[in-house]
Coordinates of C-alpha atoms in Angstrom, one line a residue:
M625 CA -47.5 -3.6 1.6
N626 CA -49.0 -0.8 3.8
T627 CA -50.9 1.9 2.8
H628 CA -47.8 4.3 2.9
E629 CA -45.5 2.2 1.1
A630 CA -48.3 1.8 -1.4
I631 CA -48.9 5.7 -1.9
M632 CA -44.9 6.1 -1.8
S633 CA -44.7 3.5 -5.0
R634 CA -46.6 4.7 -7.1
Y635 CA -45.8 6.5 -10.1
A636 CA -46.7 7.7 -13.5
C637 CA -45.3 4.3 -15.5
R638 CA -45.2 5.0 -19.3
K639 CA -43.6 1.7 -20.4
Y640 CA -45.6 -1.6 -19.7
T641 CA -45.0 -5.4 -20.3
G642 CA -48.0 -6.0 -22.4
E643 CA -49.0 -8.6 -19.9
Q644 CA -52.8 -8.3 -19.2
L645 CA -54.1 -8.5 -15.8
T646 CA -55.6 -11.0 -14.1
E647 CA -59.4 -11.3 -12.9
Q648 CA -58.3 -11.1 -9.1
E649 CA -56.2 -7.9 -10.0
L650 CA -58.8 -6.2 -11.9
K651 CA -61.7 -6.8 -9.2
A652 CA -59.0 -5.5 -6.5
L653 CA -58.6 -2.1 -8.8
T654 CA -62.6 -2.2 -9.0
D655 CA -63.3 -2.7 -5.5
A656 CA -60.9 0.6 -4.6
A657 CA -62.5 2.4 -7.4
N658 CA -65.9 1.4 -5.7
A659 CA -64.5 2.9 -2.1
A660 CA -63.6 6.1 -3.5
P661 CA -65.5 9.3 -1.8
V662 CA -67.3 11.6 -4.3
A663 CA -69.7 14.3 -3.2
M664 CA -72.6 13.2 -0.6
G665 CA -71.8 9.8 -1.3
D666 CA -74.2 9.7 -4.8
Y667 CA -72.5 7.5 -7.1
S668 CA -74.9 7.7 -9.8
G669 CA -73.2 10.5 -11.8
Y670 CA -70.5 8.3 -12.3
E671 CA -69.5 5.2 -14.5
L672 CA -66.2 3.1 -14.7
V673 CA -65.4 1.6 -18.4
V674 CA -62.7 -0.8 -18.4
V675 CA -60.9 -1.5 -21.4
Q676 CA -59.1 -4.6 -22.3
D677 CA -59.8 -5.2 -25.8
E678 CA -56.6 -4.6 -27.9
E679 CA -58.9 -3.5 -31.0
V680 CA -60.1 -0.7 -28.8
R681 CA -57.3 0.4 -26.9
K682 CA -55.4 0.5 -30.4
A683 CA -58.2 2.7 -31.6
I684 CA -58.4 5.1 -28.7
D685 CA -54.4 5.5 -29.5
A686 CA -54.9 6.3 -33.2
G687 CA -57.9 8.8 -32.4
T688 CA -56.1 10.9 -29.8
A689 CA -52.5 10.8 -30.9
H690 CA -52.3 13.7 -33.3
A691 CA -53.5 15.7 -30.3
M692 CA -50.7 14.9 -28.3
P693 CA -47.6 15.0 -30.7
M694 CA -45.3 14.7 -27.5
M695 CA -46.7 11.6 -26.7
G696 CA -45.9 9.8 -29.6
D697 CA -48.3 7.4 -31.4
H698 CA -49.2 5.4 -28.3
P699 CA -50.7 8.3 -25.6
T700 CA -52.4 5.2 -23.6
Y701 CA -48.6 4.1 -23.4
E702 CA -49.9 0.3 -24.5
A703 CA -51.2 -0.3 -21.1
P704 CA -53.2 -3.8 -21.6
T705 CA -55.9 -2.1 -19.3
L706 CA -57.5 0.8 -19.3
L707 CA -59.7 2.4 -16.8
F708 CA -62.1 5.5 -17.8
V709 CA -63.7 7.4 -14.9
C710 CA -66.6 8.8 -16.7
I711 CA -69.2 11.4 -15.1
K712 CA -72.5 12.6 -15.8
P713 CA -71.7 16.6 -16.2
D714 CA -73.9 18.4 -13.0
Q715 CA -74.4 22.0 -14.3
Q716 CA -75.2 23.3 -11.2
F717 CA -71.7 22.1 -9.5
E718 CA -69.4 21.9 -12.4
M719 CA -66.3 21.0 -10.9
I720 CA -67.7 18.5 -8.3
P721 CA -67.8 15.4 -10.3
Y722 CA -64.5 16.2 -11.6
C723 CA -63.0 16.1 -8.2
G724 CA -64.9 12.8 -7.6
A725 CA -63.6 11.2 -10.5
S726 CA -60.0 12.0 -9.6
C727 CA -60.7 10.3 -6.1
I728 CA -61.9 7.4 -8.3
A729 CA -58.6 7.3 -9.9
E730 CA -56.0 7.7 -7.1
N731 CA -57.4 4.7 -5.3
I732 CA -57.4 2.6 -8.4
M733 CA -53.5 3.7 -8.8
V734 CA -53.0 3.5 -4.8
Q735 CA -54.4 -0.2 -4.9
A736 CA -52.5 -1.0 -8.2
A737 CA -49.1 -0.1 -6.8
D738 CA -50.1 -2.3 -3.6
L739 CA -50.6 -5.1 -5.9
G740 CA -47.2 -4.5 -7.7
L741 CA -48.5 -3.0 -10.7
A742 CA -47.8 0.2 -12.4
S743 CA -50.2 3.2 -13.5
V744 CA -50.6 6.5 -15.1
Y745 CA -53.0 9.1 -14.6
I746 CA -54.1 10.8 -18.2
M747 CA -56.8 13.4 -18.9
A748 CA -55.5 14.3 -22.4
V749 CA -57.1 11.4 -24.1
P750 CA -60.6 11.5 -22.7
T751 CA -60.6 14.8 -23.1
I752 CA -60.0 14.2 -26.7
M753 CA -62.2 11.5 -27.0
Q754 CA -65.3 13.9 -25.7
G755 CA -65.2 15.5 -29.3
K756 CA -64.9 12.0 -31.1
Q757 CA -68.0 10.5 -31.6
E758 CA -66.5 7.4 -32.9
L759 CA -64.2 6.8 -29.6
L760 CA -67.2 7.7 -27.4
E761 CA -69.3 4.8 -28.5
K762 CA -66.5 2.0 -28.4
L763 CA -67.0 3.1 -24.7
G764 CA -70.6 2.2 -24.6
L765 CA -71.6 4.6 -22.2
S766 CA -74.9 5.6 -20.4
D767 CA -76.9 8.5 -22.1
G768 CA -74.9 11.8 -20.7
F769 CA -72.0 10.7 -19.1
I770 CA -68.5 11.6 -20.5
P771 CA -64.5 10.2 -20.0
V772 CA -62.9 12.5 -18.0
V773 CA -59.9 10.5 -16.5
L774 CA -58.0 7.4 -17.8
V775 CA -55.8 5.5 -15.5
S776 CA -53.7 3.0 -17.7
V777 CA -52.5 0.2 -15.6
G778 CA -50.2 -2.9 -16.3
H779 CA -46.8 -4.3 -15.5
A780 CA -43.8 -1.9 -15.6
A781 CA -41.3 -2.8 -18.3
E782 CA -38.8 -1.4 -16.2
E783 CA -38.3 -0.6 -12.7
H784 CA -38.6 2.7 -11.4
K785 CA -37.0 4.1 -8.4
E786 CA -37.8 7.8 -7.7
V787 CA -37.4 9.2 -4.6
K788 CA -40.5 11.1 -3.6
A789 CA -39.3 14.0 -1.1
D790 CA -39.6 17.8 -1.1
R791 CA -41.5 18.2 -4.2
L792 CA -44.2 20.4 -2.9
K793 CA -44.0 23.4 -1.3
I794 CA -46.0 23.2 2.2
R795 CA -46.5 25.7 4.2
K796 CA -47.8 25.7 7.9
I797 CA -50.2 28.7 9.1

């Protein structure tokens, strides 16, 4: 698959088979995360936490579901692999770490599509987790880091055939 095909085939998957990723697939995703651009090339304010442990994934769902009733009991969609992009907040340039986290997440999702995997970008779960010390402890974060983006990844339970044309208003000046 080429880059354009990976970008065009990526979509927000909300139903997974439960089959765990292989070590090679996970390595490709973490390599893609490491290749993402961040401000001034300074990666010291970022951490990537990979959660594959079923009990931890269930605890995250249980601890965050109440805040998002529209997502049901499984706000991570029961994906077998959760990749939390975590930042160390920057008081001087508040939005910059969030932008870098989104670049990291996008690289992960495009790489997942290239591997034939499905993914979804989630901000609500990590945002809710920021106020739940017991869930933050499960991530084992370094001092001062918080989760800001979650990419749930796995094998899609259903085939997706969305056409991605003319969704964004484009103006040329």
